[in-house]
Amino acid sequence: MTPVSPGGDPRAPRESSTVVLDRPFFARPPEVVARDLLGAFLVVRAAGVIHRVRLVETEAYGGRDDPASHAARGPTPRCAVMFGPAGHLYVYRSYGVHWCANVVTGVEGSASAVLLRAGDLVSDDAPGGSPPAALRGPGLLTRAVGLTGAHSGADCASGVTGSVWFERPARARRAAWRATPRVGISKETDREWRFVLDVPREPRRGGVARRPR
DNA sequence: CCAAAGATGTTCT
DNA sequence: GAACATCTTTGGT
């Protein structure tokens, strides 16, 4: 990671104004929240550095009515956060290796959530900073911004005073999106609750775009 | 390029 | 023990 520039950079590109997503935003059905999170930004503040990820892929998970959900069999020590109020993070360990981050949605007790599957890491405002990185997969996304199980239960719907929150551009246009079956599950596979930004065309530069050096 | 194996926390059988 | 809301590494076509 690039260290914070001490004097600030007057040439830092100025983002257009953004709106912080509040609790009513999350207190809606998971498939609605999942779709509306596409194009929004996950913001994580860790050790004085702010990471911003533009979300491009999400998945909705229900509660007891969804066999593919961790909450299908009721609250456990791991997924208890899902049964709490909306707008809190639910971070769990996947295959003993990766961290996966969700936001709790719906009315309290419905135990629904949205899994953050992929995004684009926005470069920091440091001059010559690292270019945007494509974070494909929930485990890579959490690792890039430093989200771990320690963040599970954190409230990310009470403004920018915490360490995690969500933003969306004030002049938000409805982005084109696509719904598909969820990835990596074996139950309820016909439910199309995976949402991805519908990119017009993948920039294909005539075959393998290997970066020369 | 595609397929298979390996790592390993939490939960269920 | 076995299954998982996964990703990396290795080895074979």
mmCIF file of C-alpha atoms (C1' of nucleotides) in Angstrom:
data_model
loop_
_atom_site.group_PDB
_atom_site.id
_atom_site.type_symbol
_atom_site.label_atom_id
_atom_site.label_comp_id
_atom_site.label_asym_id
_atom_site.label_seq_id
_atom_site.Cartn_x
_atom_site.Cartn_y
_atom_site.Cartn_z
ATOM 1 C CA MET A 1 0.000 0.000 0.000
ATOM 2 C CA THR A 2 1.067 3.501 -0.723
ATOM 3 C CA PRO A 3 1.760 5.673 2.317
ATOM 4 C CA VAL A 4 -0.497 8.640 2.846
ATOM 5 C CA SER A 5 0.842 11.742 1.173
ATOM 6 C CA PRO A 6 1.774 14.116 4.004
ATOM 7 C CA GLY A 7 0.900 17.415 2.439
ATOM 8 C CA GLY A 8 -2.125 16.355 0.495
ATOM 9 C CA ASP A 9 -2.252 16.564 -3.247
ATOM 10 C CA PRO A 10 -4.009 19.565 -4.798
ATOM 11 C CA ARG A 11 -4.237 17.635 -8.050
ATOM 12 C CA ALA A 12 -6.136 14.788 -6.491
ATOM 13 C CA PRO A 13 -9.116 14.043 -8.716
ATOM 14 C CA ARG A 14 -12.238 15.273 -7.029
ATOM 15 C CA GLU A 15 -15.052 12.802 -6.855
ATOM 16 C CA SER A 16 -18.525 14.054 -7.442
ATOM 17 C CA SER A 17 -20.605 14.236 -4.302
ATOM 18 C CA THR A 18 -21.670 10.969 -2.808
ATOM 19 C CA VAL A 19 -24.438 9.789 -0.546
ATOM 20 C CA VAL A 20 -23.805 7.483 2.392
ATOM 21 C CA LEU A 21 -26.209 4.552 2.380
ATOM 22 C CA ASP A 22 -28.364 4.528 5.493
ATOM 23 C CA ARG A 23 -30.230 1.875 7.403
ATOM 24 C CA PRO A 24 -33.507 2.152 5.461
ATOM 25 C CA PHE A 25 -31.510 1.331 2.346
ATOM 26 C CA PHE A 26 -30.485 -2.009 3.836
ATOM 27 C CA ALA A 27 -33.826 -2.731 5.514
ATOM 28 C CA ARG A 28 -35.282 -4.013 2.255
ATOM 29 C CA PRO A 29 -35.385 -7.460 0.694
ATOM 30 C CA PRO A 30 -31.905 -8.843 -0.014
ATOM 31 C CA GLU A 31 -32.418 -9.185 -3.754
ATOM 32 C CA VAL A 32 -33.329 -5.486 -3.939
ATOM 33 C CA VAL A 33 -30.359 -4.384 -1.864
ATOM 34 C CA ALA A 34 -28.024 -6.642 -3.821
ATOM 35 C CA ARG A 35 -29.100 -5.089 -7.088
ATOM 36 C CA ASP A 36 -28.895 -1.521 -5.760
ATOM 37 C CA LEU A 37 -25.399 -2.096 -4.386
ATOM 38 C CA LEU A 38 -24.087 -2.594 -7.928
ATOM 39 C CA GLY A 39 -22.067 0.494 -8.788
ATOM 40 C CA ALA A 40 -21.982 1.629 -5.163
ATOM 41 C CA PHE A 41 -18.757 1.880 -3.178
ATOM 42 C CA LEU A 42 -17.608 -0.102 -0.198
ATOM 43 C CA VAL A 43 -15.391 2.122 1.954
ATOM 44 C CA VAL A 44 -13.064 0.652 4.559
ATOM 45 C CA ARG A 45 -10.831 2.735 6.812
ATOM 46 C CA ALA A 46 -7.940 0.783 8.265
ATOM 47 C CA ALA A 47 -4.768 2.201 9.802
ATOM 48 C CA GLY A 48 -5.417 5.667 8.417
ATOM 49 C CA VAL A 49 -5.843 4.426 4.846
ATOM 50 C CA ILE A 50 -9.172 4.518 3.089
ATOM 51 C CA HIS A 51 -9.953 1.787 0.589
ATOM 52 C CA ARG A 52 -12.790 2.252 -1.874
ATOM 53 C CA VAL A 53 -14.224 -0.595 -3.910
ATOM 54 C CA ARG A 54 -16.807 -0.157 -6.637
ATOM 55 C CA LEU A 55 -19.038 -3.191 -6.349
ATOM 56 C CA VAL A 56 -19.700 -5.080 -9.571
ATOM 57 C CA GLU A 57 -21.038 -8.420 -8.307
ATOM 58 C CA THR A 58 -23.297 -9.295 -5.372
ATOM 59 C CA GLU A 59 -25.421 -12.185 -4.215
ATOM 60 C CA ALA A 60 -28.592 -12.213 -2.111
ATOM 61 C CA TYR A 61 -29.190 -14.763 0.603
ATOM 62 C CA GLY A 62 -32.418 -15.250 2.503
ATOM 63 C CA GLY A 63 -33.062 -16.536 5.993
ATOM 64 C CA ARG A 64 -34.759 -19.720 7.092
ATOM 65 C CA ASP A 65 -36.591 -19.927 3.773
ATOM 66 C CA ASP A 66 -33.364 -20.139 1.771
ATOM 67 C CA PRO A 67 -31.629 -23.541 1.966
ATOM 68 C CA ALA A 68 -28.445 -22.046 0.542
ATOM 69 C CA SER A 69 -28.196 -19.477 3.345
ATOM 70 C CA HIS A 70 -26.138 -19.884 6.491
ATOM 71 C CA ALA A 71 -29.262 -18.813 8.353
ATOM 72 C CA ALA A 72 -31.363 -21.655 6.952
ATOM 73 C CA ARG A 73 -30.981 -23.704 10.125
ATOM 74 C CA GLY A 74 -31.402 -20.879 12.580
ATOM 75 C CA PRO A 75 -28.871 -18.770 14.451
ATOM 76 C CA THR A 76 -25.445 -20.228 15.227
ATOM 77 C CA PRO A 77 -22.466 -18.504 16.834
ATOM 78 C CA ARG A 78 -21.118 -17.841 13.370
ATOM 79 C CA CYS A 79 -24.187 -16.426 11.654
ATOM 80 C CA ALA A 80 -25.949 -14.860 14.648
ATOM 81 C CA VAL A 81 -25.286 -11.407 13.229
ATOM 82 C CA MET A 82 -27.615 -12.207 10.333
ATOM 83 C CA PHE A 83 -30.529 -12.305 12.761
ATOM 84 C CA GLY A 84 -29.775 -8.793 14.004
ATOM 85 C CA PRO A 85 -30.663 -5.418 12.493
ATOM 86 C CA ALA A 86 -29.895 -4.527 8.892
ATOM 87 C CA GLY A 87 -26.777 -2.613 7.958
ATOM 88 C CA HIS A 88 -24.355 -4.678 10.010
ATOM 89 C CA LEU A 89 -21.504 -6.685 8.543
ATOM 90 C CA TYR A 90 -21.503 -10.464 8.599
ATOM 91 C CA VAL A 91 -17.997 -11.759 7.868
ATOM 92 C CA TYR A 92 -17.311 -15.469 7.897
ATOM 93 C CA ARG A 93 -14.422 -17.801 7.156
ATOM 94 C CA SER A 94 -14.727 -19.743 3.924
ATOM 95 C CA TYR A 95 -13.053 -23.139 3.591
ATOM 96 C CA GLY A 96 -10.889 -22.192 6.516
ATOM 97 C CA VAL A 97 -8.888 -19.833 4.353
ATOM 98 C CA HIS A 98 -10.758 -16.818 3.053
ATOM 99 C CA TRP A 99 -12.942 -14.151 4.609
ATOM 100 C CA CYS A 100 -16.277 -13.367 2.959
ATOM 101 C CA ALA A 101 -18.193 -10.184 3.738
ATOM 102 C CA ASN A 102 -21.969 -9.690 3.794
ATOM 103 C CA VAL A 103 -24.300 -6.879 4.767
ATOM 104 C CA VAL A 104 -27.381 -7.830 6.745
ATOM 105 C CA THR A 105 -30.611 -6.784 5.019
ATOM 106 C CA GLY A 106 -34.362 -6.816 5.497
ATOM 107 C CA VAL A 107 -36.385 -6.409 8.655
ATOM 108 C CA GLU A 108 -34.663 -7.486 11.837
ATOM 109 C CA GLY A 109 -34.932 -11.213 12.336
ATOM 110 C CA SER A 110 -35.394 -12.099 8.686
ATOM 111 C CA ALA A 111 -31.705 -13.075 8.666
ATOM 112 C CA SER A 112 -31.156 -12.109 5.055
ATOM 113 C CA ALA A 113 -27.916 -10.680 3.725
ATOM 114 C CA VAL A 114 -25.985 -9.674 0.629
ATOM 115 C CA LEU A 115 -22.616 -11.237 -0.151
ATOM 116 C CA LEU A 116 -20.053 -8.909 -1.717
ATOM 117 C CA ARG A 117 -18.518 -11.027 -4.454
ATOM 118 C CA ALA A 118 -16.454 -8.728 -6.646
ATOM 119 C CA GLY A 119 -15.481 -5.110 -7.242
ATOM 120 C CA ASP A 120 -12.912 -2.712 -8.589
ATOM 121 C CA LEU A 121 -10.438 -1.241 -6.129
ATOM 122 C CA VAL A 122 -10.274 2.493 -6.824
ATOM 123 C CA SER A 123 -6.767 3.886 -6.864
ATOM 124 C CA ASP A 124 -5.836 6.094 -3.949
ATOM 125 C CA ASP A 125 -5.437 9.834 -4.350
ATOM 126 C CA ALA A 126 -1.670 9.531 -4.059
ATOM 127 C CA PRO A 127 0.086 10.704 -7.233
ATOM 128 C CA GLY A 128 1.242 7.730 -9.225
ATOM 129 C CA GLY A 129 -0.577 5.431 -6.875
ATOM 130 C CA SER A 130 -1.461 1.875 -7.607
ATOM 131 C CA PRO A 131 -3.836 1.439 -10.523
ATOM 132 C CA PRO A 132 -7.333 0.110 -9.958
ATOM 133 C CA ALA A 133 -7.328 -3.593 -9.254
ATOM 134 C CA ALA A 134 -10.018 -6.023 -10.295
ATOM 135 C CA LEU A 135 -11.094 -7.953 -7.220
ATOM 136 C CA ARG A 136 -12.818 -11.082 -8.426
ATOM 137 C CA GLY A 137 -14.199 -13.309 -5.766
ATOM 138 C CA PRO A 138 -15.356 -12.568 -2.215
ATOM 139 C CA GLY A 139 -12.134 -13.805 -0.625
ATOM 140 C CA LEU A 140 -9.954 -11.560 -2.725
ATOM 141 C CA LEU A 141 -12.214 -8.586 -2.117
ATOM 142 C CA THR A 142 -11.993 -8.840 1.664
ATOM 143 C CA ARG A 143 -8.258 -9.379 1.607
ATOM 144 C CA ALA A 144 -7.675 -6.307 -0.549
ATOM 145 C CA VAL A 145 -9.415 -3.997 1.919
ATOM 146 C CA GLY A 146 -8.444 -5.791 5.123
ATOM 147 C CA LEU A 147 -11.851 -7.065 6.175
ATOM 148 C CA THR A 148 -11.697 -9.980 8.619
ATOM 149 C CA GLY A 149 -13.888 -11.688 11.166
ATOM 150 C CA ALA A 150 -13.030 -8.890 13.551
ATOM 151 C CA HIS A 151 -15.361 -6.701 11.495
ATOM 152 C CA SER A 152 -18.310 -9.074 11.806
ATOM 153 C CA GLY A 153 -21.127 -7.301 13.576
ATOM 154 C CA ALA A 154 -19.804 -3.840 12.800
ATOM 155 C CA ASP A 155 -22.463 -1.276 11.972
ATOM 156 C CA CYS A 156 -21.878 0.195 8.530
ATOM 157 C CA ALA A 157 -25.131 2.144 8.303
ATOM 158 C CA SER A 158 -24.503 4.859 10.863
ATOM 159 C CA GLY A 159 -22.406 7.268 8.837
ATOM 160 C CA VAL A 160 -18.731 7.784 8.179
ATOM 161 C CA THR A 161 -17.654 7.751 11.827
ATOM 162 C CA GLY A 162 -17.082 4.009 11.811
ATOM 163 C CA SER A 163 -14.515 2.007 9.914
ATOM 164 C CA VAL A 164 -16.827 0.648 7.203
ATOM 165 C CA TRP A 165 -19.604 2.268 5.229
ATOM 166 C CA PHE A 166 -21.159 2.368 1.780
ATOM 167 C CA GLU A 167 -21.476 5.296 -0.627
ATOM 168 C CA ARG A 168 -23.172 5.873 -3.899
ATOM 169 C CA PRO A 169 -22.813 8.782 -6.344
ATOM 170 C CA ALA A 170 -25.391 11.483 -5.736
ATOM 171 C CA ARG A 171 -26.242 11.587 -9.427
ATOM 172 C CA ALA A 172 -26.678 7.861 -9.671
ATOM 173 C CA ARG A 173 -27.987 6.466 -12.889
ATOM 174 C CA ARG A 174 -29.531 3.047 -12.855
ATOM 175 C CA ALA A 175 -26.740 0.844 -14.087
ATOM 176 C CA ALA A 176 -27.469 -2.017 -16.440
ATOM 177 C CA TRP A 177 -27.421 -5.248 -14.524
ATOM 178 C CA ARG A 178 -27.943 -8.939 -15.020
ATOM 179 C CA ALA A 179 -29.276 -11.672 -12.753
ATOM 180 C CA THR A 180 -27.956 -15.235 -12.761
ATOM 181 C CA PRO A 181 -28.011 -18.245 -10.431
ATOM 182 C CA ARG A 182 -25.702 -18.003 -7.459
ATOM 183 C CA VAL A 183 -22.192 -19.354 -7.602
ATOM 184 C CA GLY A 184 -20.718 -22.200 -5.621
ATOM 185 C CA ILE A 185 -23.888 -23.531 -4.033
ATOM 186 C CA SER A 186 -25.689 -26.816 -4.544
ATOM 187 C CA LYS A 187 -29.141 -25.958 -3.193
ATOM 188 C CA GLU A 188 -31.762 -23.627 -4.574
ATOM 189 C CA THR A 189 -29.661 -23.240 -7.695
ATOM 190 C CA ASP A 190 -32.533 -22.051 -9.872
ATOM 191 C CA ARG A 191 -32.996 -18.878 -7.832
ATOM 192 C CA GLU A 192 -31.395 -16.066 -9.792
ATOM 193 C CA TRP A 193 -30.058 -14.000 -6.927
ATOM 194 C CA ARG A 194 -26.586 -13.222 -8.237
ATOM 195 C CA PHE A 195 -26.332 -9.733 -9.675
ATOM 196 C CA VAL A 196 -23.580 -8.413 -11.915
ATOM 197 C CA LEU A 197 -23.022 -5.116 -13.646
ATOM 198 C CA ASP A 198 -23.780 -5.629 -17.304
ATOM 199 C CA VAL A 199 -20.589 -4.519 -19.001
ATOM 200 C CA PRO A 200 -21.221 -3.774 -22.701
ATOM 201 C CA ARG A 201 -18.040 -5.452 -23.822
ATOM 202 C CA GLU A 202 -14.973 -6.844 -22.185
ATOM 203 C CA PRO A 203 -11.997 -4.879 -23.565
ATOM 204 C CA ARG A 204 -10.482 -7.633 -25.661
ATOM 205 C CA ARG A 205 -7.266 -6.584 -27.318
ATOM 206 C CA GLY A 206 -6.982 -9.338 -29.816
ATOM 207 C CA GLY A 207 -6.271 -12.287 -27.631
ATOM 208 C CA VAL A 208 -4.247 -12.449 -24.471
ATOM 209 C CA ALA A 209 -3.708 -9.012 -22.982
ATOM 210 C CA ARG A 210 -0.448 -9.832 -21.290
ATOM 211 C CA ARG A 211 1.318 -6.780 -20.025
ATOM 212 C CA PRO A 212 4.851 -6.520 -21.417
ATOM 213 C CA ARG A 213 7.727 -5.325 -19.268
ATOM 214 C "C1'" DC B 1 -5.621 -23.780 -21.798
ATOM 215 C "C1'" DC B 2 -8.280 -26.958 -18.554
ATOM 216 C "C1'" DA B 3 -8.658 -30.186 -14.588
ATOM 217 C "C1'" DA B 4 -7.471 -31.601 -10.092
ATOM 218 C "C1'" DA B 5 -5.629 -31.165 -5.620
ATOM 219 C "C1'" DG B 6 -4.734 -28.803 -1.339
ATOM 220 C "C1'" DA B 7 -5.462 -25.664 2.642
ATOM 221 C "C1'" DT B 8 -8.516 -25.651 6.829
ATOM 222 C "C1'" DG B 9 -12.776 -22.911 10.244
ATOM 223 C "C1'" DT B 10 -17.577 -23.871 11.124
ATOM 224 C "C1'" DT B 11 -21.383 -26.693 11.060
ATOM 225 C "C1'" DC B 12 -23.927 -30.868 10.469
ATOM 226 C "C1'" DT B 13 -24.460 -36.108 10.191
ATOM 227 C "C1'" DG C 1 -15.972 -37.626 9.334
ATOM 228 C "C1'" DA C 2 -18.004 -34.824 5.455
ATOM 229 C "C1'" DA C 3 -19.695 -30.698 3.303
ATOM 230 C "C1'" DC C 4 -19.057 -25.927 2.442
ATOM 231 C "C1'" DA C 5 -21.493 -18.929 -0.240
ATOM 232 C "C1'" DT C 6 -13.162 -20.173 -2.153
ATOM 233 C "C1'" DC C 7 -8.740 -19.453 -4.196
ATOM 234 C "C1'" DT C 8 -3.996 -20.925 -5.430
ATOM 235 C "C1'" DT C 9 -0.850 -24.061 -7.189
ATOM 236 C "C1'" DT C 10 0.401 -27.834 -9.893
ATOM 237 C "C1'" DG C 11 0.232 -30.981 -13.616
ATOM 238 C "C1'" DG C 12 -1.810 -32.810 -17.815
ATOM 239 C "C1'" DT C 13 -3.722 -32.380 -22.566
#
